[in-house]
Coordinates of C-alpha atoms and ligand atoms in Angstrom, one line a residue:
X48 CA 73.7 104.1 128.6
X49 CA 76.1 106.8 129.3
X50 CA 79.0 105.5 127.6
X51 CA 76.6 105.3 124.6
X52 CA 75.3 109.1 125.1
X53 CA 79.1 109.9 125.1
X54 CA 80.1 107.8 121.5
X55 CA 77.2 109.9 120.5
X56 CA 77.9 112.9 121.2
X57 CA 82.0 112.6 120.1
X58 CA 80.4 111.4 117.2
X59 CA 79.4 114.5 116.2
X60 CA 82.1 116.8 114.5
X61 CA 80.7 119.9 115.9
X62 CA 81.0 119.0 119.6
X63 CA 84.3 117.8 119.3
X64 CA 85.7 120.8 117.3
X65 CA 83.7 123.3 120.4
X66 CA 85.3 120.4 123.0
X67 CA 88.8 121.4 121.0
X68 CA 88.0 125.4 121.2
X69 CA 86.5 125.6 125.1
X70 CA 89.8 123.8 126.1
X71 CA 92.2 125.2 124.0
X72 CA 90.8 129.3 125.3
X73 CA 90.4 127.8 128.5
X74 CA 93.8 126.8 128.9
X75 CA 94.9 130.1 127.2
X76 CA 93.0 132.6 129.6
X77 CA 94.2 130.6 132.4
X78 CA 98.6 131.0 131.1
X79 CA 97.5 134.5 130.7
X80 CA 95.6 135.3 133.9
X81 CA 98.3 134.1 135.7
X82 CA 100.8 135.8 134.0
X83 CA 99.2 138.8 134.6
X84 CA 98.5 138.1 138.1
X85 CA 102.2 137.3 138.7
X86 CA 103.3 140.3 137.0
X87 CA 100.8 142.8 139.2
X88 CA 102.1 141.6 142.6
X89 CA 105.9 141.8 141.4
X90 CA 105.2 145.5 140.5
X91 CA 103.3 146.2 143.4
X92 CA 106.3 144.7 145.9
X93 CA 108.7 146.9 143.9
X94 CA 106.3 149.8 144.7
X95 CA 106.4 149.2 148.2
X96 CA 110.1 148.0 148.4
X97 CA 110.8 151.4 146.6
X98 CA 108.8 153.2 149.3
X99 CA 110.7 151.7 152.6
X100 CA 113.4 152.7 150.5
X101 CA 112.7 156.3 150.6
X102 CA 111.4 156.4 154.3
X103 CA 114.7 154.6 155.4
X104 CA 116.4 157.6 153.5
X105 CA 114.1 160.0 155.4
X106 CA 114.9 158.3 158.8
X107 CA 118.6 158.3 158.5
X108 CA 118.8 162.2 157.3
X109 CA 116.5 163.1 160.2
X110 CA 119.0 161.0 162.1
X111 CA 121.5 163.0 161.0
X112 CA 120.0 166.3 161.3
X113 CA 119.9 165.7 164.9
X114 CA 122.7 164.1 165.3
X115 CA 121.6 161.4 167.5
X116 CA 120.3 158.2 166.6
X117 CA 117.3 158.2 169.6
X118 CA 116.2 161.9 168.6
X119 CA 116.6 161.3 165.0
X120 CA 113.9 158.2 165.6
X121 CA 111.5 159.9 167.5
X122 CA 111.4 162.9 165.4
X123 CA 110.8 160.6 162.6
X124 CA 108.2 158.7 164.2
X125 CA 106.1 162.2 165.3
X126 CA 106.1 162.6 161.0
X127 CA 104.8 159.2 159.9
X128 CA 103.0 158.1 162.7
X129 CA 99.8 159.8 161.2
X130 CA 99.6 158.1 158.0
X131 CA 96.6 156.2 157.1
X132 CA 97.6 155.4 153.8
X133 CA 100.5 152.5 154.0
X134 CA 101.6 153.1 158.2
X135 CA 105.2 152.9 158.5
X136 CA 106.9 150.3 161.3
X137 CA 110.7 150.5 162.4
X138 CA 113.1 149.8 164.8
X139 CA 116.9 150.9 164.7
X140 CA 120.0 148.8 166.0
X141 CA 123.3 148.9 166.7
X142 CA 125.3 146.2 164.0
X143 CA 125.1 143.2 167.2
X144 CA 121.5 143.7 167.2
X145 CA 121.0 145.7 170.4
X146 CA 117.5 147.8 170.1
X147 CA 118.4 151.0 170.6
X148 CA 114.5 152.6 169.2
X149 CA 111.8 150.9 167.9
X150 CA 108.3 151.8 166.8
X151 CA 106.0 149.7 169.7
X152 CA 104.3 147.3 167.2
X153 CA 107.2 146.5 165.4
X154 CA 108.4 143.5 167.8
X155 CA 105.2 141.8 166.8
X156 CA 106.6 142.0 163.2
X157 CA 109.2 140.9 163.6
X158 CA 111.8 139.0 166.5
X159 CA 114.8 140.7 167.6
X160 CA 117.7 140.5 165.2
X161 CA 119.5 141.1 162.4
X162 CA 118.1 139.5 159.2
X163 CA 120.9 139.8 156.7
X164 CA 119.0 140.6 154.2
X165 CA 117.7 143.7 151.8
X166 CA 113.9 142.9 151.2
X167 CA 111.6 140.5 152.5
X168 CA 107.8 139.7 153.6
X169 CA 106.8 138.3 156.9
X170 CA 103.6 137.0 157.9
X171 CA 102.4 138.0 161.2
X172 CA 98.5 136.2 161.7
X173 CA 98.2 133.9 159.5
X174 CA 94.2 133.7 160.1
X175 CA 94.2 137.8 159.1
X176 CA 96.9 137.0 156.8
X177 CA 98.5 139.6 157.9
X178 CA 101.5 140.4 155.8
X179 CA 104.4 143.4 156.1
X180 CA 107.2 144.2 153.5
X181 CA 110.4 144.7 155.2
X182 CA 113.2 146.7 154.4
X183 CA 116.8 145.8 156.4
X184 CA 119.3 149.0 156.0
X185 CA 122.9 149.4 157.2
X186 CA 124.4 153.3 157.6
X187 CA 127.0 154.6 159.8
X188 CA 126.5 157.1 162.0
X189 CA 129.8 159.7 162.7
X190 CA 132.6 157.5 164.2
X191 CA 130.1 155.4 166.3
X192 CA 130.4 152.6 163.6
X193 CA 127.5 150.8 161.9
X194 CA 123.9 150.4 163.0
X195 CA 121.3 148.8 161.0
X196 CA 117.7 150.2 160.3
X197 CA 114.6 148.0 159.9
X198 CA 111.0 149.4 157.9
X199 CA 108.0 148.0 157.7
X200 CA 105.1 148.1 155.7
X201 CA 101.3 146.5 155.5
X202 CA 101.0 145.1 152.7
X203 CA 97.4 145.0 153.1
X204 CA 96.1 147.7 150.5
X205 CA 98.3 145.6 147.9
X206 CA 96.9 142.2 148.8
X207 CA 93.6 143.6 148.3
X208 CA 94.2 144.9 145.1
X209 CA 95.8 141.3 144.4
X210 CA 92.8 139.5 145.7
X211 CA 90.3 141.6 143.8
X212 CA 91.8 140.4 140.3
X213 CA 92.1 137.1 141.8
X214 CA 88.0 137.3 142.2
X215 CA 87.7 138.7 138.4
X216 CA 89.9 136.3 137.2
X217 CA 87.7 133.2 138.8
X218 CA 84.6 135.3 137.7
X219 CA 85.7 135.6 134.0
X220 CA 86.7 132.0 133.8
X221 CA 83.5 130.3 133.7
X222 CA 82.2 133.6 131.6
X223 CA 85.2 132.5 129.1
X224 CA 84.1 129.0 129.0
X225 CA 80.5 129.6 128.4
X226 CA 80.8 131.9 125.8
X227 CA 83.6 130.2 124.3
X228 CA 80.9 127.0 124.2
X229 CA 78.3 129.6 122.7
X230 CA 80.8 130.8 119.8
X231 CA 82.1 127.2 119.6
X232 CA 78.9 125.6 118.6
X233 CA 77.9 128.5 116.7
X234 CA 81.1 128.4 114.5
X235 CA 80.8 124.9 114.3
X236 CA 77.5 124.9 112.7
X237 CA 78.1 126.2 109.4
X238 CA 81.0 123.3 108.5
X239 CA 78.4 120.6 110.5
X240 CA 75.3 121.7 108.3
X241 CA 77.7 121.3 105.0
X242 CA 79.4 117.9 106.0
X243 CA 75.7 116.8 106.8
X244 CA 74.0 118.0 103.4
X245 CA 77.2 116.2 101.5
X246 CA 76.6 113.4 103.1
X247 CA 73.0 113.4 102.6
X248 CA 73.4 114.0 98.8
X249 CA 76.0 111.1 98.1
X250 CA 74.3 109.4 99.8
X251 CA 71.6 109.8 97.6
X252 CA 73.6 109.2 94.2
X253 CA 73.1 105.7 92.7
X254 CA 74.0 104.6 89.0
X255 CA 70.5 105.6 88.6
X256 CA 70.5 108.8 90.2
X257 CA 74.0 110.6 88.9
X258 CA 72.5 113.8 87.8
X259 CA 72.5 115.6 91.4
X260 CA 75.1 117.4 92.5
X261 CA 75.6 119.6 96.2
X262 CA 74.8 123.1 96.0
X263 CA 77.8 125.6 96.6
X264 CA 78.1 127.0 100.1
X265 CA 78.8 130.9 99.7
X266 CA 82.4 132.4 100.3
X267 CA 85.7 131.2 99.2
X268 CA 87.0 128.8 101.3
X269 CA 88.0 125.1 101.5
X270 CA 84.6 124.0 102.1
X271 CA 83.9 125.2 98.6
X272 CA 87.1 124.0 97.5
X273 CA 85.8 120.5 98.8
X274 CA 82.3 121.0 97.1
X275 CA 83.4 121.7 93.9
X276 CA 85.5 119.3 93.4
X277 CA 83.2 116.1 94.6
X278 CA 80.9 117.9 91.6
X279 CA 83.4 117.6 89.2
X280 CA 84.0 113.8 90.4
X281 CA 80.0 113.3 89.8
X282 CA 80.5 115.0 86.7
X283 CA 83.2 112.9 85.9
X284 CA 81.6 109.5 86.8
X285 CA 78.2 110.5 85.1
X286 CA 79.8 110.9 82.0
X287 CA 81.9 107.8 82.3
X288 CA 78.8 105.9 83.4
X289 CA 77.0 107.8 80.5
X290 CA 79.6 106.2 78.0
X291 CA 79.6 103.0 79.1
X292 CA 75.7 102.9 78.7
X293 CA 76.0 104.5 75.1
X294 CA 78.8 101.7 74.4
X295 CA 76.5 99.0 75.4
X296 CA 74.2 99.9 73.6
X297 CA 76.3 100.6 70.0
X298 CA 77.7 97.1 70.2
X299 CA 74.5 95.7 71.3
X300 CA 73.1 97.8 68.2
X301 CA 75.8 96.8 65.8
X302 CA 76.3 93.3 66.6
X303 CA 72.3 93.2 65.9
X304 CA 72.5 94.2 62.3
X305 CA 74.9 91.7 61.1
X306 CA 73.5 88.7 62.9
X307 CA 69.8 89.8 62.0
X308 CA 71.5 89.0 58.2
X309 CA 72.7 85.5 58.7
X310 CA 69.8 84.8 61.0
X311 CA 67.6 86.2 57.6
X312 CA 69.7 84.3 55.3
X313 CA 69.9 80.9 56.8
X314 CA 65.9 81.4 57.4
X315 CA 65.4 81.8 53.4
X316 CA 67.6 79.2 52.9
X317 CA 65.7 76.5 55.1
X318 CA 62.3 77.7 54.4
X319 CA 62.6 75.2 51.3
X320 CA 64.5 72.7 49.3
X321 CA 67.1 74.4 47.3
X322 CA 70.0 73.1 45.1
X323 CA 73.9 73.0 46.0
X324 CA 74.7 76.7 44.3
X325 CA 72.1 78.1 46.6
X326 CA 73.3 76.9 49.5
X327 CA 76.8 78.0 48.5
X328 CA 75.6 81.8 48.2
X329 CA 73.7 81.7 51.2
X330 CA 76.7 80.2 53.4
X331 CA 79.2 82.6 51.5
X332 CA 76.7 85.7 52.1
X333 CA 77.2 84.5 56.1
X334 CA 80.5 84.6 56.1
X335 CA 81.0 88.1 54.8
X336 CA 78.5 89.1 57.6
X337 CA 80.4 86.7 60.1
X338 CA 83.7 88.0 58.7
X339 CA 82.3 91.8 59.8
X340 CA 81.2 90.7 63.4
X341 CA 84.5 89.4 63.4
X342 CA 86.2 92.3 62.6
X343 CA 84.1 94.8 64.9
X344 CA 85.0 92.4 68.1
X345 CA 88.8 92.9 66.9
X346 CA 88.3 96.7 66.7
X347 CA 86.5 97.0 70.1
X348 CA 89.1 94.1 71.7
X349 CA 91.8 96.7 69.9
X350 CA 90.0 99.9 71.7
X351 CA 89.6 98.2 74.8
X352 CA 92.8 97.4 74.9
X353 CA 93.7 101.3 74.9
X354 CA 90.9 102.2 77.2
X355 CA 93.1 99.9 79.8
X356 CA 96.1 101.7 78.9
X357 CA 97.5 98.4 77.4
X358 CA 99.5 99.7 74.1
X359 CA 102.1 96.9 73.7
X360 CA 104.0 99.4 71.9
X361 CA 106.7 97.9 70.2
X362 CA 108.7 100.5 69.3
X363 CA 111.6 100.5 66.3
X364 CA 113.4 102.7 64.9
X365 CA 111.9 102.6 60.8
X366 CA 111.8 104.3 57.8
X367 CA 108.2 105.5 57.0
X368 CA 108.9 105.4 53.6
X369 CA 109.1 101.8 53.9
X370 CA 105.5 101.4 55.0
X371 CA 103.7 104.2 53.0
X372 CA 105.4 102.5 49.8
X373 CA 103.8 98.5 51.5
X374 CA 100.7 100.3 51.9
X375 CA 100.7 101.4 47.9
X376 CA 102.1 97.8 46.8
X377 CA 98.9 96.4 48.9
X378 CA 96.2 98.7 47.9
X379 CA 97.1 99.7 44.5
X380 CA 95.2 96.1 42.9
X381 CA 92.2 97.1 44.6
X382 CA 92.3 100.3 43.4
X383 CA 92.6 99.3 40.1
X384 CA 89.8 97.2 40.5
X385 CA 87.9 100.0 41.4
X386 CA 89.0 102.3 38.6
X387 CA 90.8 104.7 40.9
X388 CA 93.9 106.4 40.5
X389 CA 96.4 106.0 42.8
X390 CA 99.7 107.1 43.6
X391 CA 102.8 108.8 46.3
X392 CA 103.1 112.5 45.6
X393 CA 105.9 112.7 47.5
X394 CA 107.8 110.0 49.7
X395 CA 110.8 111.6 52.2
X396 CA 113.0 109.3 53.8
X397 CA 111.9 109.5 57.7
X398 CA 113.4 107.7 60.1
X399 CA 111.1 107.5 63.3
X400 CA 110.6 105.4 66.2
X401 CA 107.3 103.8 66.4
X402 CA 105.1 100.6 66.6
X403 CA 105.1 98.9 63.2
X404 CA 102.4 96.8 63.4
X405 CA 100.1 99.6 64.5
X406 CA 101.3 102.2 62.2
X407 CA 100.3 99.9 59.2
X408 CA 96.9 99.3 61.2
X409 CA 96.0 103.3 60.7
X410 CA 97.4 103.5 57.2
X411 CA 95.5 100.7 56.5
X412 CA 92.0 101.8 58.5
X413 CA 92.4 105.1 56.0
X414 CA 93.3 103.2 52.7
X415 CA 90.1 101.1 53.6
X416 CA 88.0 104.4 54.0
X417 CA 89.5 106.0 51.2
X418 CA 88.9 103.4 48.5
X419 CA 85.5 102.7 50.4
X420 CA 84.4 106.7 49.7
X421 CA 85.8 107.4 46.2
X422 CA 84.2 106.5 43.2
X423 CA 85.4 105.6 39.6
X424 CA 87.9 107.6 37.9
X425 CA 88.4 109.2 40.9
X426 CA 91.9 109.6 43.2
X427 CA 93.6 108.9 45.9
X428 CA 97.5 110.5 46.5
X429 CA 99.4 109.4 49.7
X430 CA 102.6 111.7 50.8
X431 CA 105.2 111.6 53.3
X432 CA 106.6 114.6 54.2
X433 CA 109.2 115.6 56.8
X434 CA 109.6 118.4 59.4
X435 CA 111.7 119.4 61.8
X436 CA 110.9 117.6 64.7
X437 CA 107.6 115.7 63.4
X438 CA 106.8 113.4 59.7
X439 CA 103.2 114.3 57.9
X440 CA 101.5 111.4 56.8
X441 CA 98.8 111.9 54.4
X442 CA 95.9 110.2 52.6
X443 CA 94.0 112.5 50.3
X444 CA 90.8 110.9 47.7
X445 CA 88.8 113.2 45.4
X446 CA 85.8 110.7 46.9
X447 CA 82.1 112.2 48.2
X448 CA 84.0 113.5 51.0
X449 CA 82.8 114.7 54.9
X450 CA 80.5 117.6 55.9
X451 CA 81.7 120.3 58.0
X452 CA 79.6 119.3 61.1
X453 CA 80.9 115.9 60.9
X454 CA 84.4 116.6 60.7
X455 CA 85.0 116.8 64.4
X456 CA 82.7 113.8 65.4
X457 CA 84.1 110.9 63.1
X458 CA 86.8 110.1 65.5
X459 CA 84.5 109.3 67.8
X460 CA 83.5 105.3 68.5
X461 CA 81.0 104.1 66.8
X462 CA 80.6 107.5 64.8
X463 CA 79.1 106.7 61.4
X464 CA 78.5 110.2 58.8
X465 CA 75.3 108.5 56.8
X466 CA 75.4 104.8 57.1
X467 CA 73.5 104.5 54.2
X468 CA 76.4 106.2 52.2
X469 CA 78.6 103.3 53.0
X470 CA 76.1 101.0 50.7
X471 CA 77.0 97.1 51.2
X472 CA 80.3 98.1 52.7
X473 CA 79.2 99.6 56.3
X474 CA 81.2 99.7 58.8
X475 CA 80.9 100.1 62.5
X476 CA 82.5 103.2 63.2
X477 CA 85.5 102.4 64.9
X478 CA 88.4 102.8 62.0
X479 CA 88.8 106.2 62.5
X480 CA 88.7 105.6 66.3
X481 CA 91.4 103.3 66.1
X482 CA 93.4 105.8 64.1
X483 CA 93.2 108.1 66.9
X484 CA 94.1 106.3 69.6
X485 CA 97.2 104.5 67.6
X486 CA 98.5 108.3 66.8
X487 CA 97.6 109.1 70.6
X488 CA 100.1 107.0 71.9
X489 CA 102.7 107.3 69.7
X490 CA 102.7 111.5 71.0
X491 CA 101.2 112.6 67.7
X492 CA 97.7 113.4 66.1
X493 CA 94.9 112.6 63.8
X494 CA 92.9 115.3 61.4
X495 CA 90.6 115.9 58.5
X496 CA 90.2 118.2 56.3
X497 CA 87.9 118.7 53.2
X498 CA 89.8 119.4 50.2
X499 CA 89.0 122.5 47.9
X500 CA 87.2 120.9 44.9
X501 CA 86.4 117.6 46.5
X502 CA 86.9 114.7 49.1
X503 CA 88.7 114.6 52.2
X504 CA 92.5 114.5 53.5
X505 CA 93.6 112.4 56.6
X506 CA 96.9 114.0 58.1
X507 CA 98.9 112.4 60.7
X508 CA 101.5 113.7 62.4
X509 CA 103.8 112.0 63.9
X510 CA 107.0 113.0 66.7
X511 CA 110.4 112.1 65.0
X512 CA 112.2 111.7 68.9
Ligands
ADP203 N1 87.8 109.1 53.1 C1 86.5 109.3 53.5 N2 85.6 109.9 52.7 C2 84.4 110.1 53.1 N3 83.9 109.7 54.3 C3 84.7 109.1 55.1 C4 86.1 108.9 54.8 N4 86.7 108.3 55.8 C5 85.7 108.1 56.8 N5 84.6 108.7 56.4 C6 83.3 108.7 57.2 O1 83.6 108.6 58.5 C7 82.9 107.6 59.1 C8 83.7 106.9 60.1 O2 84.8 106.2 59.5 P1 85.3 104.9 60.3 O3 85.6 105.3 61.6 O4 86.4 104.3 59.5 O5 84.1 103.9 60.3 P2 83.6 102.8 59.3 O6 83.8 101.6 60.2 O7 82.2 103.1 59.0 O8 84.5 102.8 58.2 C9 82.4 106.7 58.0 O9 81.2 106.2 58.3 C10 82.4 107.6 56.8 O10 81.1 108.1 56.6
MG204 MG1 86.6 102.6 58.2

């Protein structure tokens, strides 16, 4: 039961952080306390050493003044033996330790003798605790040789003053500790109540539930820090769950359409007896629409490919001339078929270093769209052109061209302008896609532009290192 209240309570973040604070002041008043108290009773020794000091001075001038050591004494004694204020004790002695005057309580202070040394504190009742300071003097005295003078003092006023800020100390102590407990918990509240609504919020967020986020403490500091940045992860993971959803449900939307058609076409076929040229169409008509499926599962295998960072680049150092002129050879029959006019504007000899394969994949992806979007009599100019650090790649048609508003979006997957002007020929929206990313990874870029009179031009740049 106990040991449960205590996993409990250390369970909690703000306890432990006040547990932290009340030792860590407690510890700190308690260094500094008795620092303090340590320093206080050294000054107040050296106040009282300094004082038998003075009053040993006194004594051995008035010593002097009567020249003799016994008159000296008692006229000494008739001047301090009214004091109230710090009473002063001592005995004189010749240097072997014979009395030769001594003040009447001072045997109790101390034994007979000589102590050897300067300062020192004797206790006389220990039950009183009664304490003296003790000051041990040598002068000489004419040609009478060396005699030693002995002063003591009560050290009773300073012990008091001692034991008084020994009592404030032990009465601040606890005060310390409570209030540091008070501030501790108080402090700790703020951070506690924070952690607990974060919690309470992610806790809430599901794949169904991404749209709520923690609201911002006030202030500046980490705990802000903290909250901002596990909104921008929601954000983050909303959006990414957002596109995965959208994805979904374009494939699941594009693979329909095709598969609806053979579905439609082999239903019309069976529906009746029909001769052998029938059939023929209706199996050739499914294999266009099979040879479409076919090429949108390639395009998304392609994309998906790049979404897991898995380019199989394989780089070489080529001439892009090379290709652009392959891509002309390939396309220029079914241009002609299509009454277009194409040809190279301008072809510069650029070496770069890039992913062959690929490379022909976008030239190809824009050829496809470019015959796909110009009409008869129309035409279509490729150009190579060569910078100083980068080649330009473009594919230019006098076709129906793109609207403004749709020039930023066709890169996007699944990004159609108007299917319906794509007639029998629709795509799915990835070509463009697949440009991107392929210009993506080799450092360069993708862009469109609507030409001045009519259709559109594809540029791509890409680095020469
Ligand atoms: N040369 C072009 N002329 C006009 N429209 C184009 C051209 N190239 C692309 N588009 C438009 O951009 C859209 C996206 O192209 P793309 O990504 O290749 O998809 P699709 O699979 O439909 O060909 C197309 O639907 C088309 O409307
Ligand atoms: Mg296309």
């Amino acid at each position: 039961m106990l040991s449960k209240l205590k996993v409990k309570l250390f369970s909690r973040f703000d306890i432990k952080l006040t547990v932290f604070y009340t030792f860590a002041l407690l510890l700190i008043s308690l260094i500094l306390s008795s620092f303090f108290y340590y320093r206080l009773e050294h000054n107040l020794l050296k106040q009282i050493d300094r004082m038998l000091k003075d009053e040993a001075k006194e004594l051995i001038l008035e010593i002097e003044e009567d020249n003799h050591i016994v008159k000296g004494c008692k006229e000494f004694f008739g001047d301090i033996s009214h004091r109230e204020f710090y009473p002063v004790f001592f005995r004189v002695m010749t240097h072997d330790g014979v009395t030769l005057w001594t003040s009447e309580y001072f045997s109790t202070i101390l034994s007979k003798g000589i102590k050897e040394r300067e300062h020192f504190t004797v206790t006389v009742d220990y039950r009183k605790k009664k304490r003296y300071r003790i000051y041990e003097t040598r002068f000489s005295f004419k040609d009478q040789g060396v005699f030693v003078a002995q002063l003591a003092i009560n050290t009773k006023r300073s012990d008091k003053i001692l034991e008084t800020s020994l009592e404030n100390i032990f009465t601040a102590i606890p005060v310390v500790f409570l209030l540091s407990i008070c501030c501790g918990m108080y402090i700790a509240q703020k951070p506690r109540k924070i952690l607990r609504n974060i919690t309470a919020v992610t806790r809430r967020i599901t794949s169904q539930n991404l749209a709520e986020r923690l609201s911002l403490p006030p202030g500046q500091d980490e705990i802000r820090d903290l909250t901002l940045t596990i909104n921008f992860m929601l954000d983050n993971i909303e959006s990414s769950f957002n596109e995965i959803r959208q994805f979904t449900a374009d494939v699941s939307h594009e693979l329909r359409n095709p598969l609806s058609a053979v579905k439609g076409e082999i239903e019309v076929a069976v529906s009746r007896e029909r001769n052998a040229t029938d059939y023929r169409e209706t199996l050739h008509n499914c294999l266009e629409r099979i040879d479409d499926i076919i090429k949108m599962v390639n395009d998304l295998f392609i994309i998906s490919r790049f979404d897991a960072k898995k380019y199989d680049l394989k780089l070489s150092r080529i001439n892009l001339a090379g290709l652009l002129k392959e891509m002309y050879v390939f396309f220029l029959p079914i241009a002609r078929e299509k009454n277009i006019h194409f040809f190279i504007k301008r072809c510069d000899t650029v070496f770069a270093s890039v992913d062959r394969h690929k490379i022909l994949q976008l030239l190809s992806n824009l050829m496809d769209n470019a015959v796909k979007f110009t009409p008869e009599n129309q035409s279509i100019t490729l150009s190579l052109i060569e910078h100083s650090h980068e080649a330009e790649l473009k594919v230019s048609d006098s076709g129906i061209g793109i609207p403004e508003t749709d020039l930023e979006d066709i890169f996007k997957r699944f990004y159609q302008v108007d299917p319906s002007r794509s007639g029998d020929e629709r795509g799915a929206g990835l070509g463009l896609h697949i440009c991107k990313r392929i210009a993506e990874v080799h450092g360069g870029s993708i862009s469109a532009k609507r030409n001045k009179i009519k259709g559109v031009t594809f540029t791509v740049i890409l680095p020469l290192k």
